[in-house]
Short mmCIF file of C-alpha atoms in Angstrom, two decimals:
data_model
loop_
_atom_site.label_atom_id
_atom_site.label_comp_id
_atom_site.label_asym_id
_atom_site.label_seq_id
_atom_site.Cartn_x
_atom_site.Cartn_y
_atom_site.Cartn_z
CA MET O 56 182.96 109.15 304.34
CA ASP O 57 184.42 109.35 307.35
CA SER O 58 186.58 106.04 307.26
CA THR O 59 187.58 105.37 310.69
CA PRO O 60 186.81 101.89 312.55
CA ASN O 61 184.07 104.01 314.59
CA ASN O 62 181.88 104.77 312.11
CA GLY O 63 180.87 101.64 311.12
CA LYS O 64 176.84 102.43 310.15
CA LEU O 65 173.55 99.82 310.80
CA LEU O 66 171.11 99.93 308.15
CA PHE O 67 167.89 97.88 308.43
CA ASP O 68 164.85 97.79 305.81
CA VAL O 69 161.75 96.81 307.01
CA GLY O 70 159.16 95.18 305.12
CA GLY O 71 156.11 93.04 306.00
CA THR O 72 157.27 90.23 307.03
CA PHE O 73 160.73 90.63 307.34
CA LEU O 74 163.67 93.11 308.82
CA LYS O 75 166.35 92.78 306.24
CA ALA O 76 169.94 94.41 307.24
CA VAL O 77 173.97 94.82 306.38
CA ILE O 78 176.66 96.54 307.78
CA ALA O 79 178.85 99.22 305.65
CA ASP O 80 182.00 100.64 306.34
CA GLY O 81 182.83 103.94 306.91
CA ASN O 82 183.67 104.39 303.06
CA GLY O 83 180.06 103.31 302.78
CA ARG O 84 181.27 99.97 300.86
CA PHE O 85 178.93 97.12 302.18
CA VAL O 86 181.32 94.75 304.61
CA PRO O 87 180.79 91.32 302.95
CA ASP O 88 179.23 88.17 305.00
CA THR O 89 176.95 91.43 306.90
CA GLU O 90 173.85 91.09 305.68
CA TYR O 91 170.82 89.14 307.58
CA SER O 92 167.14 89.33 308.58
CA VAL O 93 164.72 88.87 311.20
CA PRO O 94 161.29 87.71 310.81
CA MET O 95 159.20 90.80 312.07
CA PRO O 96 155.64 90.34 311.46
CA SER O 97 153.80 93.67 310.48
CA ASP O 98 150.14 91.63 311.89
CA GLY O 99 152.06 90.64 314.87
CA PRO O 100 152.23 91.76 318.38
CA ARG O 101 153.70 94.68 319.66
CA GLU O 102 156.36 92.22 321.95
CA GLU O 103 157.12 90.38 318.78
CA ILE O 104 157.69 93.59 316.98
CA GLU O 105 159.73 95.33 319.32
CA GLN O 106 162.01 92.18 320.52
CA ALA O 107 162.66 91.41 316.40
CA LEU O 108 164.47 95.22 316.22
CA ILE O 109 166.24 94.75 319.65
CA ALA O 110 167.17 91.22 317.97
CA ALA O 111 168.18 92.65 315.22
CA VAL O 112 170.60 95.52 316.64
CA GLU O 113 172.20 92.58 318.71
CA ARG O 114 172.80 90.68 316.46
CA GLY O 115 174.32 93.62 313.68
CA MET O 116 176.93 95.07 316.73
CA ARG O 117 177.78 91.60 317.32
CA SER O 118 178.51 91.10 313.72
CA ALA O 119 180.63 94.34 313.45
CA ALA O 120 182.06 94.03 316.72
CA ASP O 121 183.53 90.68 315.89
CA ARG O 122 184.98 92.43 312.93
CA GLY O 123 186.55 94.80 314.75
CA LEU O 124 183.98 97.40 313.11
CA ARG O 125 182.28 99.54 315.79
CA ILE O 126 178.88 101.10 314.74
CA GLY O 127 178.46 104.85 314.64
CA CYS O 128 175.50 105.47 313.70
CA THR O 129 172.00 103.77 312.62
CA GLY O 130 169.54 104.08 309.27
CA ILE O 131 166.10 102.59 309.24
CA ALA O 132 164.29 102.51 306.25
CA PHE O 133 160.24 101.99 306.98
CA PRO O 134 156.70 102.22 305.81
CA GLY O 135 154.28 105.51 306.37
CA PRO O 136 152.18 106.65 308.09
CA PHE O 137 155.43 107.58 310.61
CA ASP O 138 156.54 110.41 312.17
CA PHE O 139 160.43 110.34 311.24
CA GLY O 140 161.60 112.68 313.09
CA LEU O 141 160.50 110.89 316.61
CA GLY O 142 160.47 107.28 315.49
CA ILE O 143 157.03 107.40 315.46
CA PRO O 144 155.02 104.48 313.08
CA LEU O 145 151.43 106.04 312.41
CA MET O 146 150.12 102.98 310.81
CA THR O 147 146.64 101.68 311.14
CA HIS O 148 146.56 99.32 308.11
CA LYS O 149 149.49 97.50 309.10
CA PHE O 150 152.17 97.68 312.47
CA ARG O 151 149.37 98.86 314.11
CA ASN O 152 150.24 97.49 317.36
CA ILE O 153 153.33 99.73 317.66
CA TYR O 154 150.65 102.37 316.66
CA GLY O 155 152.23 105.65 318.70
CA ILE O 156 155.45 103.95 320.24
CA SER O 157 158.36 105.28 320.25
CA LEU O 158 160.76 103.01 318.91
CA LEU O 159 163.51 105.68 319.32
CA ASP O 160 163.22 105.56 323.20
CA LEU O 161 163.16 101.81 322.80
CA LEU O 162 166.22 101.12 320.54
CA ARG O 163 168.00 104.53 323.28
CA THR O 164 166.65 102.14 325.79
CA ARG O 165 167.25 98.37 325.36
CA THR O 166 169.69 98.56 322.62
CA ASP O 167 173.43 99.40 322.31
CA VAL O 168 172.48 102.08 320.13
CA GLY O 169 171.90 104.41 323.32
CA PRO O 170 171.55 108.22 324.33
CA THR O 171 173.86 109.62 321.88
CA MET O 172 174.23 107.81 318.71
CA PRO O 173 172.62 109.10 315.41
CA VAL O 174 169.12 107.51 314.23
CA LEU O 175 168.09 108.04 311.07
CA PHE O 176 164.43 107.44 310.27
CA MET O 177 163.17 107.06 306.71
CA HIS O 178 160.40 106.34 304.53
CA ASP O 179 161.67 102.99 302.75
CA VAL O 180 160.33 104.24 299.16
CA ASN O 181 162.15 107.65 299.36
CA ALA O 182 165.21 105.38 300.95
CA ALA O 183 164.92 103.98 297.88
CA MET O 184 164.21 106.87 295.19
CA LEU O 185 167.61 108.23 296.90
CA GLY O 186 169.61 105.50 296.85
CA GLU O 187 168.27 104.79 293.13
CA MET O 188 169.34 109.08 292.60
CA ARG O 189 172.90 108.46 293.92
CA CYS O 190 173.81 105.34 292.52
CA GLY O 191 171.11 103.75 290.43
CA ASN O 192 169.26 103.90 287.21
CA ALA O 193 167.72 107.58 288.44
CA ARG O 194 170.92 108.96 288.08
CA GLY O 195 171.36 111.70 286.05
CA PHE O 196 167.93 112.92 285.48
CA ALA O 197 166.95 115.60 287.45
CA ASN O 198 163.04 114.05 287.56
CA ALA O 199 162.56 111.08 288.21
CA ALA O 200 159.95 108.36 290.27
CA LEU O 201 159.97 105.17 291.55
CA ILE O 202 157.39 103.28 291.75
CA ALA O 203 157.13 100.16 294.63
CA LEU O 204 155.00 96.90 294.04
CA GLY O 205 154.71 94.77 296.51
CA THR O 206 151.98 93.67 299.20
CA GLY O 207 150.84 97.91 299.10
CA LEU O 208 151.40 100.27 296.17
CA GLY O 209 154.69 102.70 296.87
CA PHE O 210 155.50 106.27 295.30
CA ALA O 211 157.97 108.09 295.95
CA CYS O 212 159.39 111.34 292.96
CA CYS O 213 162.80 113.41 293.03
CA LEU O 214 162.44 117.12 290.82
CA ASP O 215 164.90 119.41 289.86
CA GLY O 216 167.35 117.11 291.80
CA GLU O 217 166.04 116.25 295.16
CA VAL O 218 163.84 113.84 297.12
CA GLN O 219 160.62 115.76 297.21
CA TYR O 220 159.20 115.34 300.76
CA ALA O 221 156.24 115.70 303.10
CA PRO O 222 156.85 117.38 306.43
CA THR O 223 156.72 114.33 308.31
CA GLY O 224 159.43 112.40 305.85
CA SER O 225 156.94 110.49 303.92
CA PRO O 226 156.76 110.96 300.27
CA ARG O 227 155.04 114.47 299.21
CA ILE O 228 152.83 112.65 296.52
CA THR O 229 151.11 109.40 297.70
CA VAL O 230 149.16 107.53 294.48
CA TYR O 231 147.97 103.98 297.05
CA LYS O 232 144.77 105.56 297.45
CA LYS O 233 144.32 106.92 293.71
CA PRO O 234 140.31 106.44 293.28
CA PHE O 235 141.30 103.47 290.52
CA ARG O 236 137.04 101.58 289.04
CA ASP O 237 135.49 100.68 291.96
CA GLY O 238 138.03 101.60 294.34
CA ILE O 239 141.97 102.54 294.79
CA LEU O 240 144.14 102.51 292.42
CA GLU O 241 146.93 100.01 295.10
CA ASP O 242 143.57 97.25 295.04
CA TYR O 243 144.74 96.37 291.85
CA VAL O 244 147.79 96.78 291.01
CA ALA O 245 149.53 95.57 294.51
CA LYS O 246 149.56 91.99 295.05
CA ARG O 247 145.76 91.34 295.72
CA GLY O 248 145.35 92.89 292.10
CA PHE O 249 147.74 90.70 290.43
CA LEU O 250 145.84 86.96 292.49
CA ARG O 251 142.63 88.65 291.54
CA LEU O 252 143.00 89.36 288.32
CA TYR O 253 144.95 85.57 287.94
CA GLY O 254 142.16 84.42 289.48
CA GLU O 255 139.51 86.53 286.89
CA ILE O 256 141.53 84.95 283.66
CA THR O 257 141.81 81.48 285.01
CA GLY O 258 138.45 81.20 286.79
CA GLN O 259 139.82 79.58 289.47
CA ASP O 260 140.32 80.20 292.95
CA THR O 261 143.78 81.28 293.96
CA GLY O 262 144.01 80.00 297.21
CA PRO O 263 146.42 81.29 300.13
CA SER O 264 149.57 80.02 298.45
CA LEU O 265 149.65 81.36 295.05
CA THR O 266 151.87 84.25 295.47
CA VAL O 267 153.21 86.83 293.23
CA ALA O 268 156.53 85.81 292.39
CA ASP O 269 154.39 82.02 291.78
CA LEU O 270 152.97 83.87 288.72
CA GLY O 271 156.51 85.86 287.86
CA ARG O 272 157.61 82.41 287.91
CA MET O 273 154.73 80.66 285.68
CA ALA O 274 155.09 83.72 282.99
CA GLY O 275 158.64 82.89 282.90
CA GLU O 276 157.63 79.50 281.66
CA GLY O 277 155.11 80.72 279.05
CA ASN O 278 151.97 80.81 281.08
CA PRO O 279 149.42 82.65 278.86
CA ALA O 280 147.20 83.16 281.73
CA ALA O 281 149.63 84.46 284.13
CA ARG O 282 151.20 86.57 281.28
CA GLU O 283 148.34 88.87 280.53
CA THR O 284 148.24 89.02 284.87
CA PHE O 285 151.26 91.18 283.83
CA ALA O 286 150.51 92.89 280.84
CA THR O 287 146.86 93.95 282.02
CA ILE O 288 148.67 95.18 285.97
CA GLY O 289 151.27 96.92 283.49
CA ARG O 290 148.85 98.59 281.30
CA MET O 291 146.50 100.00 284.03
CA LEU O 292 149.29 101.15 286.16
CA GLY O 293 150.75 103.26 283.33
CA GLU O 294 147.17 104.86 283.00
CA ALA O 295 146.80 105.52 286.06
CA LEU O 296 150.13 107.73 286.15
CA ARG O 297 150.04 109.13 283.11
CA GLU O 298 148.69 112.13 283.72
CA LEU O 299 150.68 112.67 286.92
CA ILE O 300 154.19 111.78 284.88
CA ARG O 301 152.95 114.11 282.33
CA LYS O 302 152.69 117.29 285.55
CA GLU O 303 155.44 116.19 287.12
CA ARG O 304 157.51 116.47 283.56
CA ILE O 305 159.71 112.17 284.98
CA GLU O 306 162.47 112.06 282.54
CA CYS O 307 163.02 108.33 284.45
CA LEU O 308 160.67 105.91 286.08
CA LEU O 309 161.55 102.76 287.71
CA LEU O 310 159.80 99.70 288.55
CA GLY O 311 161.03 98.56 292.80
CA GLY O 312 159.62 96.31 295.02
CA GLN O 313 159.55 92.63 294.81
CA ILE O 314 157.08 92.34 292.35
CA SER O 315 159.39 94.49 289.69
CA ARG O 316 161.77 91.34 289.70
CA SER O 317 159.19 90.20 287.00
CA TYR O 318 159.36 93.63 285.21
CA ALA O 319 160.03 91.90 281.60
CA TYR O 320 156.28 90.71 281.80
CA LEU O 321 155.03 94.38 283.32
CA GLU O 322 156.90 95.81 280.83
CA PRO O 323 155.20 95.76 277.56
CA GLY O 324 151.76 96.96 279.18
CA LEU O 325 152.88 99.39 281.22
CA ARG O 326 155.29 101.24 278.17
CA LYS O 327 151.37 101.26 276.34
CA GLY O 328 149.60 102.62 279.35
CA LEU O 329 151.86 105.45 279.51
CA TYR O 330 151.75 106.39 276.10
CA GLY O 331 151.92 109.85 274.88
CA THR O 332 154.75 110.58 277.67
CA ALA O 333 157.26 112.87 276.25
CA CYS O 334 158.92 113.74 278.86
CA LEU O 335 159.32 110.63 279.88
CA ARG O 336 162.74 108.90 278.06
CA SER O 337 163.93 105.96 280.65
CA ILE O 338 161.14 103.31 282.24
CA ALA O 339 163.25 100.86 284.16
CA PRO O 340 163.54 98.40 286.69
CA ALA O 341 165.53 99.62 290.28
CA ALA O 342 169.49 98.60 289.20
CA HIS O 343 169.29 97.86 292.87
CA ILE O 344 165.64 96.22 293.81
CA GLY O 345 166.61 95.05 297.23
CA HIS O 346 169.08 97.41 298.04
CA ALA O 347 168.21 100.62 296.81
CA ALA O 348 167.23 101.85 300.93
CA PHE O 349 170.65 100.59 302.10
CA TYR O 350 172.27 103.10 299.62
CA GLY O 351 169.03 105.86 300.27
CA LEU O 352 169.91 105.17 303.88
CA LEU O 353 173.43 105.90 303.59
CA ALA O 354 173.43 108.99 301.86
CA ARG O 355 171.01 110.78 304.31
CA LEU O 356 173.68 109.25 306.88
CA ASP O 357 176.64 110.93 306.24
CA GLY O 358 177.16 114.08 307.99
CA LEU O 359 174.94 113.07 310.66
CA ARG O 360 176.80 114.27 313.87
CA PRO O 361 176.13 112.30 317.60
CA GLU O 362 173.43 113.95 319.59
CA THR O 363 174.53 115.73 322.86
#
């Protein structure tokens, strides 16, 4: 790491509704009191999404300057499909209004990133996997995988100590479209699956206001239907991924994403679903659920050089 004052790093992690940000110094440490978020709805119009990114960069640059730190590079964790080399979103299920738009050009022409600052775009789940390898619960394992549970279902893995990338920069192995029952796996184990199953168990209309975080709180309070929901989905997830875990000889399986904050209620069912995977030595939540992607970006940013 370059510890000079001009090598601060501006880091972004883009989700479905917010962009999270933090500043790291030249030693790769998060600068105190520099973490912030900016609303960035994935279903918003192009202008709103672009302006959110511009505002986030401007805020970060000001925050760094106030601390006598100059930003030397920028890293952005973004969901896919995405052309990570060119900085172009290719999603149709979300962020569809910026499909094909070069966010790299946007940063270079409309923010202080300018024409030469190194800018790294990285798939958010790959970034989290790398972060957990470097300083999280995957550290020390040659073969590890991370499942990201939230609005959608993400999956990334490292084999022989290397994160597995597709040519586009996305994870080489994906599981969200894996056929499962009368749909795909994501239909059953991500947010909509949780809410649907809870409604089936209780016989109630869950309504638009209920969240998986609510179910996690209810499970913590002992609500039997909420606990059954987590245990059932944990088991389904384990059963669906069992053969993949065996095939890739995964030794460490981590749960990331917002839903994994309720890992304690997922774990019993997940372990049942993964029964017989002798290669697995560790099943655990990610050590840095909210920051793993930042650590992964830091690992990749180290060594980047200015463009000419």
